[in-house]
Tab-separated table of C-alpha atoms in Angstrom:
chain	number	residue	atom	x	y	z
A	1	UNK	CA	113.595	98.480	105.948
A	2	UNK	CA	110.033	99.212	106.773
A	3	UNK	CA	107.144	96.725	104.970
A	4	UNK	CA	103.937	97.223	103.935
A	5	UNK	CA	101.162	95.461	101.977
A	6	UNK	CA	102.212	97.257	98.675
A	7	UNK	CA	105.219	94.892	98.694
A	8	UNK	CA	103.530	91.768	99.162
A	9	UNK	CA	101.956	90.718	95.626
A	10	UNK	CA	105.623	92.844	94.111
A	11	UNK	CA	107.552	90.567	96.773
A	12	UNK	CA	105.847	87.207	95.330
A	13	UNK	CA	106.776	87.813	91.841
A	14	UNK	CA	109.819	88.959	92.648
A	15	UNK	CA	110.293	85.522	94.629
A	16	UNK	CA	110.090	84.208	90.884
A	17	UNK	CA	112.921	85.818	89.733
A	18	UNK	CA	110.488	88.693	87.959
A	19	UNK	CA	110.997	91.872	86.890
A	20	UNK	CA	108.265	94.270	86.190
A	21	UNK	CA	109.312	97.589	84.512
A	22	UNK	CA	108.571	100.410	86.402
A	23	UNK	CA	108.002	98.088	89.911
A	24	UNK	CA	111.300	97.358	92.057
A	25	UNK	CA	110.092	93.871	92.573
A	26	UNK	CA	113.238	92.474	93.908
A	27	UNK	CA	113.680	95.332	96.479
A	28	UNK	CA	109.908	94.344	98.267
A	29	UNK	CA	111.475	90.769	97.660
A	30	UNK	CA	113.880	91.664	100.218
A	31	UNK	CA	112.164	94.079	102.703
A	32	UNK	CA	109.949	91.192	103.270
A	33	UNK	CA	112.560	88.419	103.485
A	34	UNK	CA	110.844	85.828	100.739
A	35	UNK	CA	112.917	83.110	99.795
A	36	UNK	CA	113.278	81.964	96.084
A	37	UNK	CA	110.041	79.517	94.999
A	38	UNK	CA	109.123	78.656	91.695
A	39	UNK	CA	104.993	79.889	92.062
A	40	UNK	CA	103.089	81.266	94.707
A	41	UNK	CA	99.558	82.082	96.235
A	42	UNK	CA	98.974	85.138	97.859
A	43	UNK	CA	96.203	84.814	99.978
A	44	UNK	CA	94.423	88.402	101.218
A	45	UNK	CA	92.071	87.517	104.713
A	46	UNK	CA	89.694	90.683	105.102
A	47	UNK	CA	90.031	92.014	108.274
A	48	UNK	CA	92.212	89.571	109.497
A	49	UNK	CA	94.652	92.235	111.670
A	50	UNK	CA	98.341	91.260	113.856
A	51	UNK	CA	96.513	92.052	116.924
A	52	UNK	CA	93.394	89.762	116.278
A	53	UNK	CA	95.143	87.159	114.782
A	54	UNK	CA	97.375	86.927	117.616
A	55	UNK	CA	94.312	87.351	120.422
A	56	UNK	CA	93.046	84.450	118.827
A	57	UNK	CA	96.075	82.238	117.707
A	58	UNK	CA	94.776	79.301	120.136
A	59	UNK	CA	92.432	78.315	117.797
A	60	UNK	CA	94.460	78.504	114.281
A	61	UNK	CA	97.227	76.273	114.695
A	62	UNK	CA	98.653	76.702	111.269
A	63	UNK	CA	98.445	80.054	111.293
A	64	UNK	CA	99.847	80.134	114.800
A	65	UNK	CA	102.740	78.040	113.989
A	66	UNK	CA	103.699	80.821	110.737
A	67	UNK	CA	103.640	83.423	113.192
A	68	UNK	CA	106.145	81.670	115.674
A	69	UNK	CA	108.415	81.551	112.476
A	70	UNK	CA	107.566	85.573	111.435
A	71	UNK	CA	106.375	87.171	114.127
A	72	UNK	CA	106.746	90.927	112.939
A	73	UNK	CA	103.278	91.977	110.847
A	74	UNK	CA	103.856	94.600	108.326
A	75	UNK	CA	102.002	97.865	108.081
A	76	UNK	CA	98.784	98.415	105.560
A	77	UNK	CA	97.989	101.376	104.114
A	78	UNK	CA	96.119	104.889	105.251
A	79	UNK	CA	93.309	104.261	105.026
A	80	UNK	CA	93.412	101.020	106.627
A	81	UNK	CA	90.323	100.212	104.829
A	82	UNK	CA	89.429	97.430	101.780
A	83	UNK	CA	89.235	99.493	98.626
A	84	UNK	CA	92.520	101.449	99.644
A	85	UNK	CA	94.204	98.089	100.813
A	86	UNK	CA	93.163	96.050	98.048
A	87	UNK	CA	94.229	98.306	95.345
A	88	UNK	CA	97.968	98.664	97.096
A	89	UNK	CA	98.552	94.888	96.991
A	90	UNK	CA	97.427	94.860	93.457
A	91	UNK	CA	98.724	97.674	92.271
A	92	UNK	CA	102.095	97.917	94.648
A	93	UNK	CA	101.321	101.708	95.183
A	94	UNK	CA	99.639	103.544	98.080
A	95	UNK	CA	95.968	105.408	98.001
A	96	UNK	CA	98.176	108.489	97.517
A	97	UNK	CA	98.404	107.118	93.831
A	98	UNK	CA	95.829	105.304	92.892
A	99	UNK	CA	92.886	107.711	94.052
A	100	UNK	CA	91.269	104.768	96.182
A	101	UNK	CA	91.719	107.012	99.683
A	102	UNK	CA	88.696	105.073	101.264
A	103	UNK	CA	85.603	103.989	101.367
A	104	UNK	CA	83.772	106.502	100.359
A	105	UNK	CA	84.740	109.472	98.754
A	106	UNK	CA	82.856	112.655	96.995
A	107	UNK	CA	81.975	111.956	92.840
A	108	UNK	CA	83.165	114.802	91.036
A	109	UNK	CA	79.961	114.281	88.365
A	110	UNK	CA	77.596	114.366	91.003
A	111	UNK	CA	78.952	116.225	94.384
A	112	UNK	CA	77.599	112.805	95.956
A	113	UNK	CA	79.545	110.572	98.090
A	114	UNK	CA	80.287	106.600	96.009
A	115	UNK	CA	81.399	103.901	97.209
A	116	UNK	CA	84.497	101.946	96.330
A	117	UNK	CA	83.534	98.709	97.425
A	118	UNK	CA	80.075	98.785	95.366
A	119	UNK	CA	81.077	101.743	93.233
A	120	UNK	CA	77.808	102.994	92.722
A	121	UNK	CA	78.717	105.701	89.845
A	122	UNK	CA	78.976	105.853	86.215
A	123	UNK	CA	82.877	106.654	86.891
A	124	UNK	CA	84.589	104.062	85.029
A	125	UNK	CA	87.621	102.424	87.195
A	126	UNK	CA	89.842	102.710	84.833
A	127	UNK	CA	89.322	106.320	84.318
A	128	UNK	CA	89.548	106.710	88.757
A	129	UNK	CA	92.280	104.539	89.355
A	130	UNK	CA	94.596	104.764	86.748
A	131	UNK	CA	97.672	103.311	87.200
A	132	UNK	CA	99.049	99.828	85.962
A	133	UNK	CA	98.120	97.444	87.864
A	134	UNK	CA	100.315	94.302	88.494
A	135	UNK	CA	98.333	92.151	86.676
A	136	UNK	CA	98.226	94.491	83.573
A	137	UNK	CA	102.403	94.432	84.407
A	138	UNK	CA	102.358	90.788	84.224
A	139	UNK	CA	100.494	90.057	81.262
A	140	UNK	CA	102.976	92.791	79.454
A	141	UNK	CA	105.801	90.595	79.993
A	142	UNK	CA	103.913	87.333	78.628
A	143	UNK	CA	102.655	86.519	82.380
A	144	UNK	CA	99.241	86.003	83.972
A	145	UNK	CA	98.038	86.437	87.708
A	146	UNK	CA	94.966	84.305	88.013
A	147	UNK	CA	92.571	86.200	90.565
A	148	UNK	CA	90.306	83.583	92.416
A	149	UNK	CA	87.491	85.407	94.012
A	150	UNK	CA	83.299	85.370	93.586
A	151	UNK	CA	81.410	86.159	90.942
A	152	UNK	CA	79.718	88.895	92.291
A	153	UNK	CA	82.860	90.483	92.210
A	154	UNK	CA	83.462	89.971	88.193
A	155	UNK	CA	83.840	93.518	86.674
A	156	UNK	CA	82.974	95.852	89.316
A	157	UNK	CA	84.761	98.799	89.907
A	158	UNK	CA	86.996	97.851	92.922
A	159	UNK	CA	87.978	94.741	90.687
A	160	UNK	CA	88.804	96.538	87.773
A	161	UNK	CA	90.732	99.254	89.935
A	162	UNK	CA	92.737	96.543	91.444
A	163	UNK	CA	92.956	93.449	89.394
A	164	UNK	CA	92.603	94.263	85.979
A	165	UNK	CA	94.747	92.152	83.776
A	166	UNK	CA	94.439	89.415	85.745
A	167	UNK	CA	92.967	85.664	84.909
A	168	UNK	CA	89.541	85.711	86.981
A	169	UNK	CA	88.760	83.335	88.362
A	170	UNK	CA	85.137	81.790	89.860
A	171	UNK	CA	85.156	80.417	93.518
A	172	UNK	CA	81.802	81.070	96.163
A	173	UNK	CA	82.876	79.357	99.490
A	174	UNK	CA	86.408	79.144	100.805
A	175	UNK	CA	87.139	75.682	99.676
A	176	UNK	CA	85.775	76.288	96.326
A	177	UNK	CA	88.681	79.064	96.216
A	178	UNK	CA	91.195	76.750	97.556
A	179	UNK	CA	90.496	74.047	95.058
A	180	UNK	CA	90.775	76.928	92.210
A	181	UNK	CA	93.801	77.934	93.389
A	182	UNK	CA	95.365	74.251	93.488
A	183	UNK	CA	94.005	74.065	89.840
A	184	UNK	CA	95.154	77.576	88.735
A	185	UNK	CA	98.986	76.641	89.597
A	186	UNK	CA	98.661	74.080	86.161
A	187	UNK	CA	98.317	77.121	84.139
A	188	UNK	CA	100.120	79.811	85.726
A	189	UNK	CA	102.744	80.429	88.352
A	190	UNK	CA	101.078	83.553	89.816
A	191	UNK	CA	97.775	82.905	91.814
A	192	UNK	CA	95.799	85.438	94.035
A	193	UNK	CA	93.053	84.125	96.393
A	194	UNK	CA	90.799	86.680	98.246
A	195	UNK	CA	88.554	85.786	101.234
A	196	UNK	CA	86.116	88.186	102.923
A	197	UNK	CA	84.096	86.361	105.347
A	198	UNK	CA	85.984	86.766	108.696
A	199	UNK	CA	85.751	90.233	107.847
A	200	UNK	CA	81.925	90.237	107.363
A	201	UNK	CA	81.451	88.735	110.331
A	202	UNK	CA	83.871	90.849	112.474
A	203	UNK	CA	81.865	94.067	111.140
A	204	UNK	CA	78.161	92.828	111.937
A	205	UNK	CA	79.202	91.093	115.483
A	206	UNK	CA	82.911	92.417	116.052
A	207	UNK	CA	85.778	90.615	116.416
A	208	UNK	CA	85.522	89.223	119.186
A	209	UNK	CA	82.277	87.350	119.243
A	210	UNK	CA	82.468	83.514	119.048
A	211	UNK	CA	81.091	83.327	115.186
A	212	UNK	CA	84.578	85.464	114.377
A	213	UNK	CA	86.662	82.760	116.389
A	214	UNK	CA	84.523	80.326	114.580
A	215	UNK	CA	85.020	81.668	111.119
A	216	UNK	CA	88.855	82.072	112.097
A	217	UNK	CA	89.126	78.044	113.017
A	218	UNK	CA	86.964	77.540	109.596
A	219	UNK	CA	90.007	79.408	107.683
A	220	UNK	CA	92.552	78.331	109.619
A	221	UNK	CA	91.685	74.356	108.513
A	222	UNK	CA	91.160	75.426	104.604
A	223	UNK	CA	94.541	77.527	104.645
A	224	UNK	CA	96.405	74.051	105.931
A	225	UNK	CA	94.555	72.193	103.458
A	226	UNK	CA	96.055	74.573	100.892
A	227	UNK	CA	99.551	74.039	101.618
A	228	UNK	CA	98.788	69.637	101.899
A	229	UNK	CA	97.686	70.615	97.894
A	230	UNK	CA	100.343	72.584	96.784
A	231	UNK	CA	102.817	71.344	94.590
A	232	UNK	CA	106.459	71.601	95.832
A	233	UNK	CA	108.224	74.769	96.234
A	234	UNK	CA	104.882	76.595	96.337
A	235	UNK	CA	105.311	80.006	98.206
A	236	UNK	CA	102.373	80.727	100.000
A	237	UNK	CA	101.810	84.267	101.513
A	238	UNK	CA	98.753	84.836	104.007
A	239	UNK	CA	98.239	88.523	104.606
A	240	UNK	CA	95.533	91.077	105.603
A	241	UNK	CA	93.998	94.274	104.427
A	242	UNK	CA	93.360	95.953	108.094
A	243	UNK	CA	92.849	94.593	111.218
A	244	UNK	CA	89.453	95.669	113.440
A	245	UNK	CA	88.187	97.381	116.577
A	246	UNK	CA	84.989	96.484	118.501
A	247	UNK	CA	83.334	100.089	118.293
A	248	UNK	CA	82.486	101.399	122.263
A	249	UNK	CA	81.016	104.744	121.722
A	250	UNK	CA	79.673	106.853	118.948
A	251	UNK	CA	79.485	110.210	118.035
A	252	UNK	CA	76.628	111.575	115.474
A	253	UNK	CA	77.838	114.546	113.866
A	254	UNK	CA	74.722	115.536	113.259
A	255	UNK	CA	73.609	116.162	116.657
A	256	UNK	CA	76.583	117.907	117.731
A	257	UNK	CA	76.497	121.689	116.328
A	258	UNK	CA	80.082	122.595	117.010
A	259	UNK	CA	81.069	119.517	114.582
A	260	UNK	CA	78.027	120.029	111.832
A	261	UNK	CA	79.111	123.585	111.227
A	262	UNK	CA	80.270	124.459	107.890
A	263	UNK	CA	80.278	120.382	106.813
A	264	UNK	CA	78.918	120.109	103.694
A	265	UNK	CA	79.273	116.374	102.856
A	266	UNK	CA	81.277	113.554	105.056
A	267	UNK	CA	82.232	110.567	103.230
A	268	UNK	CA	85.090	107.696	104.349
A	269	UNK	CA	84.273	105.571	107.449
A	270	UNK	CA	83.488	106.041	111.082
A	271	UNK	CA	87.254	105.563	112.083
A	272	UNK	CA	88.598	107.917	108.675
A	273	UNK	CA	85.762	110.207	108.180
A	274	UNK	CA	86.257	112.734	105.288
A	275	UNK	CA	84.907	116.019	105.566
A	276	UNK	CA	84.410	118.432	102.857
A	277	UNK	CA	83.918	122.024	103.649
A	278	UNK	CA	84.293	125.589	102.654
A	279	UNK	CA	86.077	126.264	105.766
A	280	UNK	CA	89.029	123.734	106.370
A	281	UNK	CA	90.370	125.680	108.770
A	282	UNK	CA	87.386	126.760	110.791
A	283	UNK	CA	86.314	123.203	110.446
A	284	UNK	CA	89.173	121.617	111.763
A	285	UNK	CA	89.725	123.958	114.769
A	286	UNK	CA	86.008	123.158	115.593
A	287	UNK	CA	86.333	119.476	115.565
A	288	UNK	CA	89.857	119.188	117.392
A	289	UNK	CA	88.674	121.619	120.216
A	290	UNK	CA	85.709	119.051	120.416
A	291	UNK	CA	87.388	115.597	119.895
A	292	UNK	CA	90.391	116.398	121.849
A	293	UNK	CA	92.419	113.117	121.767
A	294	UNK	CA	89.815	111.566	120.905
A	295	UNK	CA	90.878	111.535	117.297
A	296	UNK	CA	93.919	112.926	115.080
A	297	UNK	CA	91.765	115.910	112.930
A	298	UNK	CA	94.187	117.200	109.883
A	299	UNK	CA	93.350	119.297	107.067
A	300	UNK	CA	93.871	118.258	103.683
A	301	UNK	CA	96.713	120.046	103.411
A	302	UNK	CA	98.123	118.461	107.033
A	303	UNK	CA	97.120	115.085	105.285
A	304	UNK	CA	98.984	115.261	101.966
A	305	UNK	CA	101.774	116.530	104.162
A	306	UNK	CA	102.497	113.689	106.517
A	307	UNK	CA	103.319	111.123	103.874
A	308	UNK	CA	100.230	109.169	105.115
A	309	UNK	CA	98.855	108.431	101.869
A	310	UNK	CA	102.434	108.011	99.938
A	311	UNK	CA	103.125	110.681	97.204
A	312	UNK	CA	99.654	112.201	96.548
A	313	UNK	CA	98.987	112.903	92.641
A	314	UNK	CA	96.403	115.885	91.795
A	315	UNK	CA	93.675	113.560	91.214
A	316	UNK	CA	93.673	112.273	94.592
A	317	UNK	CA	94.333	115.564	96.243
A	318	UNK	CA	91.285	116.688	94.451
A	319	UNK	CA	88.930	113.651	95.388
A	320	UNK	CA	89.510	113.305	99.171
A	321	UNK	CA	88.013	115.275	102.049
A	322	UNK	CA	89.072	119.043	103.326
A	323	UNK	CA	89.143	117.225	106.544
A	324	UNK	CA	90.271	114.123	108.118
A	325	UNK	CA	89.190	113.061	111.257
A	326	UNK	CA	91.268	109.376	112.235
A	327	UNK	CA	89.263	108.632	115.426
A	328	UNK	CA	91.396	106.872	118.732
A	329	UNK	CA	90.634	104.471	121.277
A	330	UNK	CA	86.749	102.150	120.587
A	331	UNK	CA	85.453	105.836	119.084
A	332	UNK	CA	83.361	105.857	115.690
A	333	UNK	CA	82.150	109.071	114.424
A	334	UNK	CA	79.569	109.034	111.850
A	335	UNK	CA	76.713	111.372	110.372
A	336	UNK	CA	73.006	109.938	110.300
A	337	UNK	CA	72.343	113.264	107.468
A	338	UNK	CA	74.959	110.793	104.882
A	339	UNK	CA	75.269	107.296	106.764
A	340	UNK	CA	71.962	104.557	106.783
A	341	UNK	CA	71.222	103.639	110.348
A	342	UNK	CA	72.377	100.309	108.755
A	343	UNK	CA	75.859	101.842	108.750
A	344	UNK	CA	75.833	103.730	112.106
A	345	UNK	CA	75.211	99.909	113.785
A	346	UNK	CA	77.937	98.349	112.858
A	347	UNK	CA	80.025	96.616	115.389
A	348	UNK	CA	83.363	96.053	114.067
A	349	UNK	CA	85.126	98.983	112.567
A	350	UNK	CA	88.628	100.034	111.360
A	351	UNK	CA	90.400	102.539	108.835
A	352	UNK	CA	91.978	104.655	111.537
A	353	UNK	CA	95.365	104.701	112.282
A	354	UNK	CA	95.663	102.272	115.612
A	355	UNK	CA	98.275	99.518	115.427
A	356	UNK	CA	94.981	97.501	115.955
A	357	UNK	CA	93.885	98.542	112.609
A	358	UNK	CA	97.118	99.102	110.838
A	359	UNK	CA	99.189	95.929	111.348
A	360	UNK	CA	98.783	93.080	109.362
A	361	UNK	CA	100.352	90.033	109.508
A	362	UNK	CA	102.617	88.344	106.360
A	363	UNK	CA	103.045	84.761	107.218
A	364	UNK	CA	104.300	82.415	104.834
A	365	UNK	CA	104.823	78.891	103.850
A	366	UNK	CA	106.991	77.170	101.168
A	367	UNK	CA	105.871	73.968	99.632
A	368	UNK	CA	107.983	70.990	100.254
């Protein structure tokens, strides 16, 4: 039975003995192996990938002793980027269904790339993503997921798309959240904690700079301080959205005329980039001649077809690119006519389909 991060937040209330219409709890329950607890914490590391952690387990000794006990990660989704990942842990469903296929995608109002992290559009989320989300499932049924993440992340789009429903709840640094989360568990049995720095520092100095190790000891210490506060029989899940390269080369689509032709707009992320064109075809011929295997270049069509993105609904099949282009090896391929130069400098990338950048781990810990 293959896992992914769409069973994880399903698998945790399933742990509870919960049963969501319309969500096979129990069956994610068992593809992931959770034992019966009577609350858990789901806690979602940005960026924190299998292969990292594991490169690095020398200097997180709790999380180093979870993975000696589980040392299989399970498998994000495609994109193996934030909004996309996010979204399938809240929601239990893959970008093929929700319509969050990225990081950037083309607006329909505005031919314009947004973005799903700061969802800069007048879209509303609900209206994009539309399907239930567990929290919404939950609070059907009498329940509530409290959501401990920053304020700056109170009602924005990505929230909405993935949490509505939910309990929100206020926490800046990482202890802050951990404290929350302790606190949370005398309301509610259902508790999601979301932290974002190791991946913020992976992206602007890559993974494998020393503030990253730094930032991974840093967690490491407040995770083990969560399971000292827990009360007993506490499952706690740590997981990961993607996992991250250290980019080597670059390619500027912009500068290179047998990729530019016929590209009207590229939107997604150096390592997923989305191409929308008049000419799929044409396009795509151009750009594998070019890459080689240097990346995997489908169509849409090629895309929807190899299950990548789950069962694809219209809405998504109309929002994402003509083009895909998942780039291999340390390769990012961007477009200075779309991207800031902001953008096209950033160190750490992922969203491709490497098991660097798709494997995540799922350690856990019950409460004793």
């Amino acid at each position: 039975m293959t896992s992914t991060l769409t069973d994880v937040l399903a698998g945790a209330v399933g742990a509870l003995g919960c049963e969501l219409e319309g969500l096979d709890t129990h069956g994610s329950t068992r593809r992931l192996g959770l034992p019966d607890a009577r609350r858990f914490i789901v806690v979602l590391v940005d960026g924190l990938g299998h292969h990292n952690l594991a490169s690095r387990s020398g200097h997180a000794p709790f999380l180093r002793r979870r993975m000696a006990d589980r040392p299989d990660p399970i498998t994000t989704v495609s994109p193996s980027t934030t909004a996309a990942a996010v979204t399938g842990l809240g929601t239990a469903l893959p970008p093929g269904q929700t319509a969050m296929a990225g990081y950037s995608l083309r607006d329909p109002s505005t031919g314009e790339p947004f973005n799903l992290i700061s969802w800069n559009t007048d879209l509303r989320a609900e209206d994009w993503q539309r399907r239930d989300t567990i929290g919404e499932r939950l609070e059907r049924v009498g329940r509530e997921l409290a959501v401990v993440q920053p304020a700056k992340f109170l009602g924005t789009g990505l929230t909405n798309a993935a949490w509505r429903g939910g309990l929100p709840i206020v926490g800046e640094s990482l202890a802050d959240r951990v404290d929350a989360a302790i606190a949370a568990l005398e309301r509610t049995d259902s508790v999601y904690l979301y932290w974002g720095e190791l991946d913020h520092v992976g992206h602007g100095r890559g993974w494998q700079s020393e503030a990253w190790t730094g930032e991974l000891e840093m967690l490491d210490a407040e995770l083990s301080r969560l399971a000292r506060l827990a009360p007993p029989d506490t499952l706690i899940i740590v997981t990961a959205d993607h996992g991250m390269i250290d980019v080597e080369e670059r390619i500027d689509v912009a500068h290179v005329a047998q990729l530019s032709e016929g590209v009207d707009l590229i939107a997604g992320e150096e390592r997923a980039a989305q191409i929308y064109t008049r000419d799929p075809e044409g396009l795509a011929a151009r750009w594998r001649d070019h890459l080689g295997d240097r990346a995997r270049v489908m169509t849409k069509a090629e895309w929807i077809s190899s299950g990548l993105l789950g069962d694809v609904t219209d809405q998504t099949a109309s929002a994402i690119g003509d083009v895909v282009a998942f780039a291999n090896g340390r390769l990012g391929i961007g477009d200075s006519r779309f991207m800031s130069a902001g953008a096209l400098s950033i160190t750490g990338l992922h969203g491709s389909l490497t098991e660097e950048e798709m494997l995540v781990p799922c350690l856990i810990e019950v409460t004793s």
